[in-house]
Amino acid sequence: AAGVIQSPRHLIKEKRETATLKCYPIPRHDTVYWYQQGPGQDPQFLISFYEKMQSDKGSIPDRFSAQQFSDYHSELNMSSLELGDSALYFCASSTRSQNEKLFFGSGTQLSVL
Amino acid sequence: SQKIEQNSEALNIQEGKTATLTCNYTNYSPAYLQWYRQDPGRGPVFLLLIRENEKEKRKERLKVTFDTTLKQSLFHITASQPADSATYLCALVNYGGSQGNLIFGKGTKLSVKP
């Protein structure tokens, strides 16, 4: 079965650079969620989108922005990167009607040097 | 704010035994609580969801209980196998958040020895 696809799998950036992470949800899933997981930490909710509109916002820094496109894929844009942004970034998807169950991608490991 | 505590950071058991993991939350009782499995460097994988009006739920070798009086959920893996070795996360919806805005516990790392 198709799963959530995230790209790239690994990303290395320097401080103050920008990064774009991409997420392709499971086909027919209309809701996308972004989570950040620091080393040894639990996943932290960043933001979610339903039908291309932001549906909820968590602890996402102002330096980050995200959007969902007409094909339901989503991108997380991160600017002025800081060392503390180094983390595993997960995207998850669900359908609106069954949004209690999230399907997570394998994540993007971002390293800021 | 709501907090989740998973009592053990690590749990080591022998193959064939039952693993029991604990999840406690501090404030409001959620409408439901979820358990996920996470392998190193991978995304969490949904295992089970239990609602506030359900005492127990089973799926194959997995069993979850939910006690809203104690504000606690227990997660059991019976006849454990080395392949069950992973980190198990408890999660519930953040207060005032939409579905999918989950807060997670820090997880319990389970190691099943042959």
mmCIF file of C-alpha atoms in Angstrom:
data_model
loop_
_atom_site.group_PDB
_atom_site.id
_atom_site.type_symbol
_atom_site.label_atom_id
_atom_site.label_comp_id
_atom_site.label_asym_id
_atom_site.label_seq_id
_atom_site.Cartn_x
_atom_site.Cartn_y
_atom_site.Cartn_z
ATOM 1 C CA ALA A 1 0.000 0.000 0.000
ATOM 2 C CA ALA A 2 1.133 3.530 -0.735
ATOM 3 C CA GLY A 3 2.597 5.425 2.183
ATOM 4 C CA VAL A 4 3.452 9.030 2.956
ATOM 5 C CA ILE A 5 6.499 10.068 0.980
ATOM 6 C CA GLN A 6 8.908 12.679 2.234
ATOM 7 C CA SER A 7 11.865 14.191 0.479
ATOM 8 C CA PRO A 8 14.692 14.589 0.876
ATOM 9 C CA ARG A 9 15.517 11.836 3.350
ATOM 10 C CA HIS A 10 18.544 13.722 4.635
ATOM 11 C CA LEU A 11 19.446 17.392 4.353
ATOM 12 C CA ILE A 12 22.520 19.246 5.530
ATOM 13 C CA LYS A 13 22.453 23.028 5.737
ATOM 14 C CA GLU A 14 24.549 25.798 7.171
ATOM 15 C CA LYS A 15 23.301 28.323 9.716
ATOM 16 C CA ARG A 16 21.176 31.101 8.229
ATOM 17 C CA GLU A 17 20.438 29.077 5.094
ATOM 18 C CA THR A 18 16.973 28.051 3.948
ATOM 19 C CA ALA A 19 15.510 24.586 3.505
ATOM 20 C CA THR A 20 12.406 23.176 1.853
ATOM 21 C CA LEU A 21 10.963 19.846 2.902
ATOM 22 C CA LYS A 22 8.366 18.088 0.794
ATOM 23 C CA CYS A 23 5.572 15.721 1.723
ATOM 24 C CA TYR A 24 3.338 13.637 -0.526
ATOM 25 C CA PRO A 25 0.358 12.226 1.400
ATOM 26 C CA ILE A 26 -1.280 8.891 0.843
ATOM 27 C CA PRO A 27 -3.589 9.080 -2.202
ATOM 28 C CA ARG A 28 -7.041 10.419 -1.289
ATOM 29 C CA HIS A 29 -5.786 11.786 2.024
ATOM 30 C CA ASP A 30 -6.761 15.441 2.262
ATOM 31 C CA THR A 31 -5.132 16.448 5.545
ATOM 32 C CA VAL A 32 -1.431 16.892 6.175
ATOM 33 C CA TYR A 33 0.406 17.412 9.456
ATOM 34 C CA TRP A 34 4.001 18.414 10.187
ATOM 35 C CA TYR A 35 5.897 17.324 13.278
ATOM 36 C CA GLN A 36 9.406 18.029 14.553
ATOM 37 C CA GLN A 37 11.317 15.505 16.642
ATOM 38 C CA GLY A 38 14.572 16.573 18.239
ATOM 39 C CA PRO A 39 17.179 14.012 19.309
ATOM 40 C CA GLY A 40 15.781 11.895 22.120
ATOM 41 C CA GLN A 41 12.600 13.958 22.186
ATOM 42 C CA ASP A 42 8.964 13.235 21.472
ATOM 43 C CA PRO A 43 7.403 14.531 18.247
ATOM 44 C CA GLN A 44 6.113 18.114 18.471
ATOM 45 C CA PHE A 45 3.183 19.278 16.365
ATOM 46 C CA LEU A 46 4.014 22.176 14.057
ATOM 47 C CA ILE A 47 1.120 22.808 11.685
ATOM 48 C CA SER A 48 -1.621 21.096 9.712
ATOM 49 C CA PHE A 49 -3.575 21.684 6.515
ATOM 50 C CA TYR A 50 -6.938 20.526 5.259
ATOM 51 C CA GLU A 51 -7.947 21.113 1.662
ATOM 52 C CA LYS A 52 -5.072 23.574 1.171
ATOM 53 C CA MET A 53 -6.092 25.699 4.152
ATOM 54 C CA GLN A 54 -4.231 25.852 7.441
ATOM 55 C CA SER A 55 -6.338 23.951 9.948
ATOM 56 C CA ASP A 56 -4.227 24.164 13.109
ATOM 57 C CA LYS A 57 -0.979 25.628 14.312
ATOM 58 C CA GLY A 58 1.356 24.434 17.004
ATOM 59 C CA SER A 59 4.849 25.365 18.037
ATOM 60 C CA ILE A 60 6.020 26.405 14.598
ATOM 61 C CA PRO A 61 8.622 29.210 14.619
ATOM 62 C CA ASP A 62 7.869 32.364 12.655
ATOM 63 C CA ARG A 63 10.889 31.517 10.486
ATOM 64 C CA PHE A 64 9.016 28.503 9.181
ATOM 65 C CA SER A 65 6.094 28.505 6.794
ATOM 66 C CA ALA A 66 4.166 25.764 5.105
ATOM 67 C CA GLN A 67 1.493 25.271 2.518
ATOM 68 C CA GLN A 68 -0.568 22.570 0.896
ATOM 69 C CA PHE A 69 -0.979 22.519 -2.853
ATOM 70 C CA SER A 70 -3.873 21.552 -5.115
ATOM 71 C CA ASP A 71 -2.491 18.011 -5.482
ATOM 72 C CA TYR A 72 -2.474 17.818 -1.644
ATOM 73 C CA HIS A 73 1.272 17.653 -1.339
ATOM 74 C CA SER A 74 2.758 19.975 1.251
ATOM 75 C CA GLU A 75 6.012 21.856 1.671
ATOM 76 C CA LEU A 76 7.639 23.131 4.833
ATOM 77 C CA ASN A 77 9.874 26.116 4.228
ATOM 78 C CA MET A 78 12.469 26.947 6.831
ATOM 79 C CA SER A 79 14.522 30.132 6.725
ATOM 80 C CA SER A 80 17.373 31.577 8.783
ATOM 81 C CA LEU A 81 18.197 28.102 9.988
ATOM 82 C CA GLU A 82 19.601 27.726 13.485
ATOM 83 C CA LEU A 83 21.576 24.905 15.044
ATOM 84 C CA GLY A 84 18.536 24.075 17.171
ATOM 85 C CA ASP A 85 16.500 23.340 14.063
ATOM 86 C CA SER A 86 18.462 20.118 13.601
ATOM 87 C CA ALA A 87 15.828 17.427 13.982
ATOM 88 C CA LEU A 88 13.778 14.787 12.269
ATOM 89 C CA TYR A 89 10.804 16.350 10.512
ATOM 90 C CA PHE A 90 7.802 14.139 9.949
ATOM 91 C CA CYS A 91 4.838 14.613 7.756
ATOM 92 C CA ALA A 92 1.659 12.671 8.425
ATOM 93 C CA SER A 93 -1.577 12.425 6.518
ATOM 94 C CA SER A 94 -5.147 11.374 7.125
ATOM 95 C CA THR A 95 -8.598 11.687 5.670
ATOM 96 C CA ARG A 96 -10.938 14.240 7.182
ATOM 97 C CA SER A 97 -13.461 11.534 7.949
ATOM 98 C CA GLN A 98 -10.913 9.319 9.733
ATOM 99 C CA ASN A 99 -8.542 11.919 11.108
ATOM 100 C CA GLU A 100 -8.012 10.185 14.421
ATOM 101 C CA LYS A 101 -5.470 7.891 12.800
ATOM 102 C CA LEU A 102 -2.342 9.459 11.394
ATOM 103 C CA PHE A 103 -0.040 7.850 8.866
ATOM 104 C CA PHE A 104 3.500 9.131 9.216
ATOM 105 C CA GLY A 105 6.232 9.306 6.615
ATOM 106 C CA SER A 106 9.797 8.218 7.279
ATOM 107 C CA GLY A 107 10.848 11.783 7.904
ATOM 108 C CA THR A 108 13.537 14.196 6.747
ATOM 109 C CA GLN A 109 16.645 14.349 8.893
ATOM 110 C CA LEU A 110 17.782 17.968 8.884
ATOM 111 C CA SER A 111 21.245 18.771 10.140
ATOM 112 C CA VAL A 112 22.214 22.428 10.548
ATOM 113 C CA LEU A 113 25.954 22.989 10.829
ATOM 114 C CA SER B 1 -1.416 22.216 29.979
ATOM 115 C CA GLN B 2 -1.759 18.533 29.375
ATOM 116 C CA LYS B 3 1.280 16.377 30.033
ATOM 117 C CA ILE B 4 1.925 12.752 29.297
ATOM 118 C CA GLU B 5 4.263 10.617 31.326
ATOM 119 C CA GLN B 6 5.471 7.239 30.219
ATOM 120 C CA ASN B 7 6.948 5.813 33.338
ATOM 121 C CA SER B 8 9.779 3.779 31.929
ATOM 122 C CA GLU B 9 12.342 5.124 29.511
ATOM 123 C CA ALA B 10 13.468 1.584 28.833
ATOM 124 C CA LEU B 11 12.073 -1.874 29.433
ATOM 125 C CA ASN B 12 14.042 -5.079 28.901
ATOM 126 C CA ILE B 13 12.213 -8.396 28.837
ATOM 127 C CA GLN B 14 12.771 -11.960 27.741
ATOM 128 C CA GLU B 15 11.200 -13.321 24.589
ATOM 129 C CA GLY B 16 7.825 -14.909 25.239
ATOM 130 C CA LYS B 17 7.028 -12.724 28.248
ATOM 131 C CA THR B 18 4.383 -10.016 28.409
ATOM 132 C CA ALA B 19 5.564 -6.427 28.174
ATOM 133 C CA THR B 20 3.476 -3.841 30.014
ATOM 134 C CA LEU B 21 3.983 -0.150 29.283
ATOM 135 C CA THR B 22 2.362 2.659 31.231
ATOM 136 C CA CYS B 23 1.061 6.030 30.093
ATOM 137 C CA ASN B 24 -0.244 8.626 32.540
ATOM 138 C CA TYR B 25 -1.709 12.002 31.698
ATOM 139 C CA THR B 26 -2.101 14.894 34.063
ATOM 140 C CA ASN B 27 -5.141 17.002 33.359
ATOM 141 C CA TYR B 28 -8.280 16.613 31.324
ATOM 142 C CA SER B 29 -9.388 13.166 30.195
ATOM 143 C CA PRO B 30 -9.178 12.905 26.424
ATOM 144 C CA ALA B 31 -11.928 11.476 24.264
ATOM 145 C CA TYR B 32 -9.439 8.867 23.125
ATOM 146 C CA LEU B 33 -5.836 7.868 23.504
ATOM 147 C CA GLN B 34 -3.495 6.308 20.964
ATOM 148 C CA TRP B 35 -0.403 4.133 20.951
ATOM 149 C CA TYR B 36 2.270 4.299 18.271
ATOM 150 C CA ARG B 37 5.401 2.293 17.561
ATOM 151 C CA GLN B 38 8.554 4.056 16.421
ATOM 152 C CA ASP B 39 11.715 2.429 15.126
ATOM 153 C CA PRO B 40 15.013 4.390 15.068
ATOM 154 C CA GLY B 41 15.046 7.051 12.358
ATOM 155 C CA ARG B 42 11.524 6.180 11.238
ATOM 156 C CA GLY B 43 8.129 7.757 11.633
ATOM 157 C CA PRO B 44 5.650 6.604 14.273
ATOM 158 C CA VAL B 45 3.301 3.819 13.201
ATOM 159 C CA PHE B 46 -0.250 3.771 14.550
ATOM 160 C CA LEU B 47 -1.089 0.691 16.594
ATOM 161 C CA LEU B 48 -4.255 1.143 18.612
ATOM 162 C CA LEU B 49 -6.797 3.767 19.630
ATOM 163 C CA ILE B 50 -8.961 3.435 22.725
ATOM 164 C CA ARG B 51 -11.884 5.709 23.552
ATOM 165 C CA GLU B 52 -12.841 7.037 26.983
ATOM 166 C CA ASN B 53 -15.876 4.766 27.148
ATOM 167 C CA GLU B 54 -13.839 1.668 26.325
ATOM 168 C CA LYS B 55 -12.093 -0.201 29.092
ATOM 169 C CA GLU B 56 -10.017 -2.456 26.913
ATOM 170 C CA LYS B 57 -9.103 -2.998 23.291
ATOM 171 C CA ARG B 58 -7.222 -5.847 21.634
ATOM 172 C CA LYS B 59 -5.456 -6.386 18.347
ATOM 173 C CA GLU B 60 -3.639 -9.666 17.859
ATOM 174 C CA ARG B 61 -0.962 -9.782 20.614
ATOM 175 C CA LEU B 62 -1.616 -6.183 21.682
ATOM 176 C CA LYS B 63 -3.960 -5.044 24.414
ATOM 177 C CA VAL B 64 -4.674 -1.531 25.636
ATOM 178 C CA THR B 65 -6.622 -0.471 28.702
ATOM 179 C CA PHE B 66 -7.866 2.996 29.590
ATOM 180 C CA ASP B 67 -8.764 4.090 33.117
ATOM 181 C CA THR B 68 -10.046 7.667 33.180
ATOM 182 C CA THR B 69 -10.236 7.611 36.982
ATOM 183 C CA LEU B 70 -6.556 6.839 37.292
ATOM 184 C CA LYS B 71 -5.794 8.916 34.165
ATOM 185 C CA GLN B 72 -3.803 5.989 32.891
ATOM 186 C CA SER B 73 -3.479 3.684 29.904
ATOM 187 C CA LEU B 74 -1.649 0.388 29.935
ATOM 188 C CA PHE B 75 -0.243 -1.186 26.792
ATOM 189 C CA HIS B 76 0.487 -4.897 26.785
ATOM 190 C CA ILE B 77 2.355 -7.045 24.276
ATOM 191 C CA THR B 78 1.852 -10.722 24.970
ATOM 192 C CA ALA B 79 4.212 -13.487 23.797
ATOM 193 C CA SER B 80 6.775 -10.806 23.004
ATOM 194 C CA GLN B 81 9.274 -11.314 20.199
ATOM 195 C CA PRO B 82 12.618 -9.649 19.405
ATOM 196 C CA ALA B 83 10.852 -7.988 16.446
ATOM 197 C CA ASP B 84 8.721 -6.109 18.981
ATOM 198 C CA SER B 85 11.808 -4.189 20.077
ATOM 199 C CA ALA B 86 11.091 -0.508 19.409
ATOM 200 C CA THR B 87 10.029 2.686 21.160
ATOM 201 C CA TYR B 88 6.340 2.868 22.002
ATOM 202 C CA LEU B 89 4.671 6.255 22.222
ATOM 203 C CA CYS B 90 1.443 7.204 23.899
ATOM 204 C CA ALA B 91 -0.431 10.138 22.330
ATOM 205 C CA LEU B 92 -3.585 12.171 22.781
ATOM 206 C CA VAL B 93 -5.115 15.210 21.166
ATOM 207 C CA ASN B 94 -3.766 18.496 22.439
ATOM 208 C CA TYR B 95 -6.295 20.471 24.472
ATOM 209 C CA GLY B 96 -8.067 22.922 22.190
ATOM 210 C CA GLY B 97 -6.316 21.448 19.186
ATOM 211 C CA SER B 98 -7.788 19.816 16.152
ATOM 212 C CA GLN B 99 -7.643 16.100 15.461
ATOM 213 C CA GLY B 100 -4.098 15.284 14.508
ATOM 214 C CA ASN B 101 -2.646 17.944 16.805
ATOM 215 C CA LEU B 102 -1.235 15.303 19.098
ATOM 216 C CA ILE B 103 0.967 15.488 22.130
ATOM 217 C CA PHE B 104 3.195 12.496 22.644
ATOM 218 C CA GLY B 105 4.859 10.974 25.635
ATOM 219 C CA LYS B 106 8.599 10.587 25.521
ATOM 220 C CA GLY B 107 8.175 6.903 24.819
ATOM 221 C CA THR B 108 9.303 3.651 26.323
ATOM 222 C CA LYS B 109 12.103 1.817 24.561
ATOM 223 C CA LEU B 110 11.307 -1.877 24.659
ATOM 224 C CA SER B 111 14.049 -4.472 24.146
ATOM 225 C CA VAL B 112 13.018 -8.098 23.814
ATOM 226 C CA LYS B 113 15.919 -10.481 24.267
ATOM 227 C CA PRO B 114 15.907 -13.933 22.629
#
